[in-house]
Coordinates of C-alpha atoms and ligand atoms in Angstrom, one line a residue:
X16 CA 7.3 11.9 -21.7
X17 CA 3.6 12.0 -20.9
X18 CA 1.9 10.3 -18.0
X19 CA 0.6 7.0 -19.4
X20 CA -0.8 5.3 -16.3
X21 CA -2.6 7.0 -13.5
X22 CA -3.3 5.1 -10.3
X23 CA -5.3 5.7 -7.2
X24 CA -4.2 3.8 -4.1
X25 CA -6.3 3.5 -0.9
X26 CA -3.4 3.9 1.4
X27 CA 0.2 5.2 1.4
X28 CA 2.2 2.0 1.5
X29 CA -0.1 0.4 -1.1
X30 CA 0.7 3.3 -3.4
X31 CA 4.4 2.8 -2.9
X32 CA 4.0 -0.9 -3.5
X33 CA 2.3 -0.3 -6.8
X34 CA 4.8 2.4 -7.9
X35 CA 7.6 -0.1 -7.0
X36 CA 6.0 -2.7 -9.2
X37 CA 5.8 -0.3 -12.1
X38 CA 9.5 0.8 -11.5
X39 CA 10.4 -2.9 -11.6
X40 CA 8.9 -3.1 -15.0
X41 CA 10.9 -0.1 -16.3
X42 CA 8.5 2.8 -15.8
X43 CA 9.6 6.0 -14.1
X44 CA 7.1 6.5 -11.3
X45 CA 6.2 9.2 -8.9
X46 CA 3.9 8.9 -5.9
X47 CA 2.0 12.0 -4.8
X48 CA 0.5 12.2 -1.3
X49 CA -3.1 13.1 -1.7
X50 CA -4.4 15.2 -4.6
X51 CA -2.0 18.0 -5.1
X52 CA -3.5 21.4 -4.3
X53 CA -0.9 23.2 -6.5
X54 CA 1.2 22.1 -9.5
X55 CA 3.8 19.4 -8.8
X56 CA 6.8 18.8 -11.0
X57 CA 6.4 15.2 -12.0
X58 CA 9.7 15.1 -13.9
X59 CA 9.9 12.3 -16.4
X60 CA 7.2 10.2 -14.7
X61 CA 5.4 7.8 -16.9
X62 CA 3.3 6.5 -14.1
X63 CA 1.8 8.6 -11.3
X64 CA 0.2 7.1 -8.2
X65 CA -2.0 9.2 -6.0
X66 CA -1.8 7.9 -2.4
X67 CA -5.1 8.4 -0.6
X68 CA -6.0 7.5 3.0
X69 CA -9.4 6.0 1.9
X70 CA -9.2 2.4 3.0
X71 CA -11.1 2.9 6.3
X72 CA -12.6 6.4 6.0
X73 CA -16.4 6.8 5.7
X74 CA -17.6 5.6 2.3
X75 CA -18.6 9.1 1.1
X76 CA -15.2 10.5 1.8
X77 CA -13.4 7.6 0.1
X78 CA -15.6 8.1 -3.0
X79 CA -15.1 11.9 -3.1
X80 CA -11.3 11.7 -2.6
X81 CA -11.0 9.0 -5.3
X82 CA -13.0 11.0 -7.8
X83 CA -10.8 14.1 -7.1
X84 CA -7.8 11.9 -7.7
X85 CA -9.3 10.6 -11.0
X86 CA -9.9 14.2 -12.2
X87 CA -6.4 15.3 -11.4
X88 CA -4.8 12.2 -13.1
X89 CA -6.8 12.8 -16.2
X90 CA -5.6 16.4 -16.2
X91 CA -2.0 15.0 -16.2
X92 CA -2.8 13.0 -19.3
X93 CA -3.3 9.6 -17.8
X94 CA -5.1 7.4 -20.3
X95 CA -5.6 4.3 -18.1
X96 CA -6.6 4.3 -14.4
X97 CA -5.6 1.7 -11.9
X98 CA -7.4 1.5 -8.5
X99 CA -5.0 -0.1 -6.1
X100 CA -6.0 -1.9 -2.8
X101 CA -4.3 -4.3 -0.6
X102 CA -3.3 -7.8 -1.7
X103 CA -5.2 -9.0 1.5
X104 CA -8.2 -6.9 0.3
X105 CA -8.4 -5.1 3.7
X106 CA -12.1 -4.3 3.2
X107 CA -14.9 -6.0 5.0
X108 CA -18.5 -6.2 3.6
X109 CA -19.0 -2.6 4.8
X110 CA -15.8 -1.5 3.1
X111 CA -15.0 1.1 0.5
X112 CA -13.6 -0.9 -2.5
X113 CA -17.0 -1.5 -4.1
X114 CA -18.4 2.0 -3.8
X115 CA -15.1 3.6 -5.0
X116 CA -14.9 1.3 -8.0
X117 CA -18.6 2.0 -8.8
X118 CA -17.9 5.7 -8.8
X119 CA -14.8 5.5 -10.9
X120 CA -16.4 3.3 -13.5
X121 CA -19.3 5.8 -13.7
X122 CA -17.0 8.8 -14.0
X123 CA -15.0 7.0 -16.7
X124 CA -18.3 6.1 -18.5
X125 CA -17.5 2.4 -18.4
X126 CA -19.2 -0.6 -17.0
X127 CA -16.6 -3.3 -16.4
X128 CA -13.4 -3.7 -14.4
X129 CA -11.2 -6.6 -13.2
X130 CA -10.9 -7.2 -9.4
X131 CA -7.7 -9.1 -8.5
X132 CA -5.7 -8.7 -5.3
X133 CA -3.4 -11.6 -6.1
X134 CA 0.3 -11.0 -5.4
X135 CA 2.2 -14.3 -5.8
X136 CA 5.6 -12.8 -4.8
X137 CA 4.1 -12.2 -1.4
X138 CA 2.1 -15.5 -1.3
X139 CA -1.3 -14.0 -2.0
X140 CA -3.4 -15.8 -4.7
X141 CA -6.9 -16.0 -5.8
X142 CA -8.6 -19.3 -6.8
X143 CA -12.3 -19.8 -7.4
X144 CA -12.7 -16.3 -6.1
X145 CA -11.2 -17.2 -2.7
X146 CA -8.2 -15.2 -1.5
X147 CA -5.4 -17.1 0.0
X148 CA -2.6 -15.7 2.1
X149 CA 0.5 -17.9 2.5
X150 CA -1.4 -21.1 2.0
X151 CA -4.3 -20.2 4.3
X152 CA -7.6 -18.8 3.4
X153 CA -7.7 -15.0 4.1
X154 CA -10.2 -15.6 6.9
X155 CA -7.8 -18.1 8.6
X156 CA -4.7 -15.9 8.2
X157 CA -3.5 -13.3 10.7
X158 CA -5.6 -10.8 8.8
X159 CA -8.6 -12.1 10.7
X160 CA -7.3 -10.1 13.7
X161 CA -6.3 -6.9 11.9
X162 CA -7.0 -3.9 14.2
X163 CA -9.0 -1.9 11.6
X164 CA -10.2 -4.4 8.9
X165 CA -10.6 -7.9 10.4
X166 CA -11.1 -10.1 7.4
X167 CA -13.5 -12.9 8.3
X168 CA -14.6 -13.8 4.7
X169 CA -12.2 -15.0 1.9
X170 CA -14.7 -15.2 -0.9
X171 CA -14.2 -12.1 -3.0
X172 CA -17.3 -12.5 -5.2
X173 CA -19.4 -12.4 -2.0
X174 CA -17.4 -9.5 -0.5
X175 CA -17.5 -7.4 -3.6
X176 CA -21.2 -8.2 -4.1
X177 CA -21.9 -6.9 -0.6
X178 CA -20.0 -3.6 -1.4
X179 CA -21.0 -2.8 -4.9
X180 CA -24.2 -1.9 -6.8
X181 CA -23.0 -4.0 -9.8
X182 CA -23.2 -7.7 -10.5
X183 CA -20.1 -9.6 -9.7
X184 CA -18.8 -12.7 -11.5
X185 CA -15.8 -15.0 -11.6
X186 CA -13.1 -14.9 -14.2
X187 CA -12.0 -18.5 -13.5
X188 CA -8.6 -20.1 -13.5
X189 CA -9.1 -22.3 -16.6
X190 CA -9.6 -19.1 -18.7
X191 CA -6.8 -17.1 -17.2
X192 CA -4.3 -19.9 -17.3
X193 CA -5.2 -20.6 -21.0
X194 CA -3.8 -17.2 -22.0
X195 CA -4.8 -13.7 -23.2
X196 CA -7.2 -14.9 -25.9
X197 CA -9.2 -17.2 -23.6
X198 CA -9.2 -14.4 -21.0
X199 CA -10.6 -11.9 -23.5
X200 CA -13.4 -14.4 -24.4
X201 CA -14.2 -14.9 -20.7
X202 CA -14.3 -11.2 -20.0
X203 CA -16.6 -10.7 -23.0
X204 CA -18.9 -13.4 -21.7
X205 CA -19.1 -11.7 -18.3
X206 CA -19.8 -8.4 -19.9
X207 CA -22.6 -10.0 -22.0
X208 CA -24.2 -11.3 -18.7
X209 CA -24.2 -7.8 -17.3
X210 CA -21.4 -8.4 -14.9
X211 CA -19.6 -5.2 -13.8
X212 CA -16.7 -6.8 -11.9
X213 CA -14.8 -9.9 -12.9
X214 CA -13.1 -11.4 -9.8
X215 CA -10.0 -12.8 -11.5
X216 CA -8.3 -16.0 -10.4
X217 CA -4.5 -15.8 -10.4
X218 CA -1.8 -18.0 -8.9
X219 CA 1.4 -16.9 -10.6
X220 CA 3.0 -13.8 -12.1
X221 CA 2.3 -15.4 -15.5
X222 CA -1.4 -15.2 -14.7
X223 CA -1.1 -11.6 -13.8
X224 CA 0.8 -10.8 -17.0
X225 CA -2.1 -12.5 -18.9
X226 CA -4.7 -10.4 -17.1
X227 CA -2.7 -7.2 -17.6
X228 CA -2.4 -7.9 -21.3
X229 CA -6.1 -8.7 -21.5
X230 CA -6.9 -5.4 -19.8
X231 CA -4.9 -3.3 -22.2
X232 CA -7.9 -1.4 -23.4
X233 CA -9.8 -1.2 -20.1
X234 CA -10.3 2.3 -18.8
X235 CA -10.3 1.1 -15.2
X236 CA -8.4 -1.8 -13.7
X237 CA -8.7 -2.7 -9.9
X238 CA -6.4 -4.9 -7.9
X239 CA -3.3 -5.4 -5.8
X240 CA 0.0 -4.2 -7.1
X241 CA 0.6 -7.6 -8.8
X242 CA -2.1 -6.9 -11.3
X243 CA -0.1 -3.9 -12.6
X244 CA 2.8 -6.2 -13.6
X245 CA 1.5 -6.6 -17.2
X246 CA 0.5 -3.0 -17.8
X247 CA 3.9 -1.4 -18.7
X248 CA 4.2 -4.1 -21.4
X249 CA 1.0 -2.8 -23.0
X250 CA 2.5 0.7 -23.3
X251 CA 5.8 -0.7 -24.6
X252 CA 4.1 -2.8 -27.3
X253 CA 2.4 0.4 -28.5
X254 CA 5.8 2.2 -28.7
X255 CA 4.9 4.6 -25.9
X256 CA 7.5 3.4 -23.3
X257 CA 11.2 2.9 -23.8
X258 CA 13.4 0.0 -22.6
X259 CA 13.6 -0.6 -18.8
X260 CA 16.2 1.4 -16.8
X261 CA 17.3 0.7 -13.2
X262 CA 16.1 3.2 -10.5
X263 CA 18.7 5.1 -8.4
X264 CA 18.9 4.8 -4.6
X265 CA 17.9 7.9 -2.7
X266 CA 20.7 10.3 -1.9
X267 CA 20.1 11.5 1.7
X268 CA 22.7 11.5 4.5
X269 CA 21.8 11.9 8.2
X270 CA 20.7 9.8 11.2
X271 CA 18.3 6.9 10.7
X272 CA 15.1 6.1 12.5
X273 CA 12.6 3.2 12.3
X274 CA 9.0 3.8 13.3
X275 CA 6.8 0.8 13.6
X276 CA 3.1 1.2 14.2
X277 CA 2.0 -2.0 12.5
X278 CA 0.9 -4.9 14.7
X279 CA 1.0 -7.3 11.8
X280 CA 2.8 -10.6 12.3
X281 CA 5.7 -9.7 9.9
X282 CA 6.3 -6.4 11.5
X283 CA 6.3 -7.9 15.0
X284 CA 9.1 -10.3 13.8
X285 CA 11.0 -7.3 12.3
X286 CA 10.7 -5.4 15.5
X287 CA 12.0 -8.3 17.5
X288 CA 15.0 -8.7 15.2
X289 CA 15.8 -5.0 15.1
X290 CA 15.6 -4.8 19.0
X291 CA 18.6 -7.1 19.1
X292 CA 20.6 -4.6 17.0
X293 CA 19.6 -1.1 17.9
X294 CA 18.5 1.2 20.8
X295 CA 14.7 0.9 20.9
X296 CA 11.7 2.3 22.7
X297 CA 8.1 1.1 22.9
X298 CA 5.3 3.7 23.0
X299 CA 2.9 3.0 25.9
X300 CA -0.7 3.4 24.6
X301 CA -2.2 3.6 28.1
X302 CA 0.0 6.5 29.0
X303 CA -0.8 8.1 25.6
X304 CA -4.5 7.8 26.4
X305 CA -3.9 9.3 29.8
X306 CA -2.5 12.4 28.0
X307 CA 1.0 11.8 29.2
X308 CA 3.9 13.3 27.1
X309 CA 4.9 10.0 25.5
X310 CA 5.9 11.5 22.1
X311 CA 8.0 14.2 23.8
X312 CA 9.8 11.6 25.9
X313 CA 10.6 9.5 22.8
X314 CA 12.0 12.6 21.1
X315 CA 14.1 13.5 24.1
X316 CA 15.3 9.9 24.3
X317 CA 16.3 9.8 20.6
X318 CA 18.3 13.0 21.0
X319 CA 20.4 11.5 23.7
X320 CA 21.4 8.5 21.4
X321 CA 24.5 8.3 19.2
X322 CA 23.6 9.7 15.8
X323 CA 25.5 7.0 13.9
X324 CA 23.2 4.2 15.2
X325 CA 19.7 3.7 13.8
X326 CA 16.9 4.0 16.4
X327 CA 13.7 1.9 16.7
X328 CA 10.5 3.4 18.1
X329 CA 7.5 1.0 18.0
X330 CA 4.0 0.5 19.3
X331 CA 3.7 -3.0 17.7
X332 CA 2.0 -5.5 20.0
X333 CA 0.6 -9.0 19.7
X334 CA -3.2 -9.5 19.1
X335 CA -4.0 -10.2 22.8
X336 CA -2.3 -6.9 23.9
X337 CA -3.9 -5.0 21.0
X338 CA -7.4 -6.4 21.9
X339 CA -6.9 -5.5 25.6
X340 CA -5.7 -1.9 24.7
X341 CA -8.7 -1.5 22.3
X342 CA -11.1 -2.7 24.9
X343 CA -9.8 0.0 27.3
X344 CA -9.6 2.9 24.9
X345 CA -11.6 2.0 21.8
X346 CA -10.2 0.7 18.5
X347 CA -10.2 4.0 16.6
X348 CA -9.0 6.1 19.5
X349 CA -6.1 3.8 20.3
X350 CA -5.1 3.7 16.6
X351 CA -5.3 7.5 16.3
X352 CA -3.3 8.2 19.5
X353 CA -0.5 6.0 18.3
X354 CA -0.6 7.5 14.8
X355 CA -0.5 11.0 16.1
X356 CA 2.5 10.2 18.4
X357 CA 4.4 8.8 15.4
X358 CA 3.6 11.9 13.4
X359 CA 4.9 14.2 16.1
X360 CA 8.1 12.1 16.6
X361 CA 8.9 11.9 12.9
X362 CA 8.3 15.6 12.4
X363 CA 10.4 16.8 15.3
X364 CA 13.3 14.4 14.7
X365 CA 13.4 15.4 11.0
X366 CA 13.6 19.0 12.2
X367 CA 16.5 17.9 14.5
X368 CA 18.3 16.4 11.5
X369 CA 17.2 12.8 11.0
X370 CA 17.2 12.1 7.2
X371 CA 16.6 8.3 6.7
X372 CA 13.3 7.0 7.9
X373 CA 11.7 3.5 7.7
X374 CA 8.0 3.4 8.7
X375 CA 6.1 0.1 9.2
X376 CA 2.3 0.1 8.8
X377 CA 0.0 1.6 6.2
X378 CA -2.0 3.9 8.5
X379 CA 1.2 4.7 10.4
X380 CA 3.0 5.7 7.2
X381 CA 0.1 7.9 6.2
X382 CA 0.3 9.7 9.5
X383 CA 4.0 10.1 9.3
X384 CA 4.1 11.5 5.7
X385 CA 1.2 13.9 6.5
X386 CA 3.1 15.2 9.6
X387 CA 6.2 15.7 7.5
X388 CA 4.3 17.5 4.8
X389 CA 5.7 15.3 2.1
X390 CA 3.9 15.9 -1.2
X391 CA 5.7 13.7 -3.7
X392 CA 8.1 10.8 -3.8
X393 CA 10.4 9.5 -6.5
X394 CA 10.4 5.7 -6.3
X395 CA 13.8 4.0 -6.1
X396 CA 15.0 0.4 -6.0
X397 CA 13.3 -2.4 -4.1
X398 CA 14.3 -3.5 -0.6
X399 CA 12.0 -6.6 -0.3
X400 CA 9.1 -7.5 -2.5
X401 CA 6.6 -4.7 -2.5
X402 CA 8.7 -2.1 -0.7
X403 CA 11.1 0.3 -2.4
X404 CA 13.3 3.1 -1.1
X405 CA 11.9 6.4 -2.1
X406 CA 13.1 10.0 -1.9
X407 CA 11.1 13.2 -1.3
X408 CA 10.9 15.6 -4.2
X409 CA 10.4 18.6 -1.8
X410 CA 12.6 19.9 1.0
X411 CA 13.8 18.5 3.4
X412 CA 15.4 15.9 1.2
X413 CA 14.6 12.5 2.9
X414 CA 15.1 8.9 2.2
X415 CA 11.8 7.2 3.1
X416 CA 10.9 3.5 3.1
X417 CA 7.2 3.0 3.8
X418 CA 6.3 -0.6 4.6
X419 CA 2.9 -2.2 4.6
X420 CA 2.4 -4.3 7.8
X421 CA 2.8 -7.8 6.5
X422 CA 5.6 -7.1 4.0
X423 CA 9.3 -7.7 4.3
X424 CA 11.6 -10.4 5.7
X425 CA 12.5 -10.6 9.4
X426 CA 15.7 -8.5 8.8
X427 CA 13.9 -5.9 6.8
X428 CA 14.7 -2.8 8.8
X429 CA 18.4 -3.7 9.1
X430 CA 18.6 -4.6 5.4
X431 CA 16.9 -1.4 4.3
X432 CA 19.2 0.9 6.2
X433 CA 22.2 -1.2 5.2
X434 CA 21.4 -0.5 1.5
X435 CA 22.0 3.2 2.0
X436 CA 25.5 2.8 3.6
Ligands
ADP14 P1 -0.7 -2.5 9.0 O1 0.0 -2.0 7.7 O2 0.0 -3.6 9.7 O3 -2.2 -2.7 8.8 P2 -1.3 0.1 10.1 O4 -0.3 1.1 10.6 O5 -2.1 0.3 8.9 O6 -0.5 -1.3 10.1 O7 -2.4 -0.2 11.2 C1 -2.1 -0.5 12.6 C2 -3.0 0.3 13.5 O8 -2.9 -0.2 14.8 C3 -2.7 1.8 13.5 O9 -3.8 2.5 13.6 C4 -1.9 1.9 14.8 O10 -1.9 3.2 15.3 C5 -2.6 0.9 15.7 N1 -1.8 0.4 16.8 C6 -0.4 0.3 16.8 N2 0.0 -0.2 18.0 C7 -1.1 -0.4 18.7 C8 -1.3 -1.0 20.0 N3 -0.3 -1.4 20.8 N4 -2.6 -1.1 20.4 C9 -3.6 -0.7 19.7 N5 -3.5 -0.2 18.4 C10 -2.2 0.0 17.9

């Protein structure tokens, strides 16, 4: 079976979230970590998601990496391209989504794409171009205090206009809710006005299915993973995709480890819950910054614990503590120190035999999979909305769950590892 859909995701957990959505709609999906430098066996993958680390890198790097991913995906036969970003947009006025989308459209020789981060299953919706998170405007949600991308504007037309060279318009709710035909007409109207990006309102999965169907012939689609819900159906209607089949759980036995580098509200709740169940250790950022052997101590600590019990290592802290730490060490340096420590801990504990890993945080997951040298992941069944189990296609054979900061219920870590028992 040929690759039908090629996707470019601006971070690792976002890539997994998207692949998970496609698996849920019956596509076989593989996620590759960065653009492969040598051939990768994609098996029977019908969808391939390239996970980049381009959300907060300098614009020129994000554009170059995204164009390289596009070229590789087209070599694999992908006929439609999806540019995936976070359902909380995670991109300020200086951000990368606009420049990357501009470059992809140019390379695909097209001039229009949808923009829609809505993900109703996780309470993210777009109305009148405003992004809402759990009933609050984005700028009033906990995302306003994100360590790397503090979101202080909820109006996507304004944000995308600030980022992109193209005109930005609204694909309003009355058109989307009226169905595929009305959406087609509204998109044609935007194109006639010279609009390059249609910010699409969407409140329900039904709206996302409508948008997906309306974008069947778009070369580029941009959005959160929710917008991909309707895309497998387009291929199925054309007879290119078989009936849905359930995905298998990863098959990896060995000790289990949870690494939490996300400071998002959901992760802090999950850390608090897991601390009541498992041995746990908090990384001290001040000691990391002072060059003390924090990672080595965590590794030594893990090796003294009973192998049958999952372990939790975390750096997650509340906004006040994060702000104070950043004031002392700089935002980027603090983040990098913590990410490097998690990379080292993951790499050495896998070498010591750990085989089941849950990682919380997009940047943190990126750091961990790079440290482990993971190149490709087969996507398995879902744990909580947006987060599946995956398994590595290369050695060592690992079960990996990579969780974006704000995803998952309070018992997520315990539930995830419970599924493998
Ligand atoms: P999320 O998915 O919640 O955005 P990320 O891992 O992408 O999580 O981003 C969290 C960032 O915060 C990472 O760069 C991480 O290293 C950093 N970080 C984690 N703990 C702390 C802390 N205690 N102080 C400052 N920065 C931290």
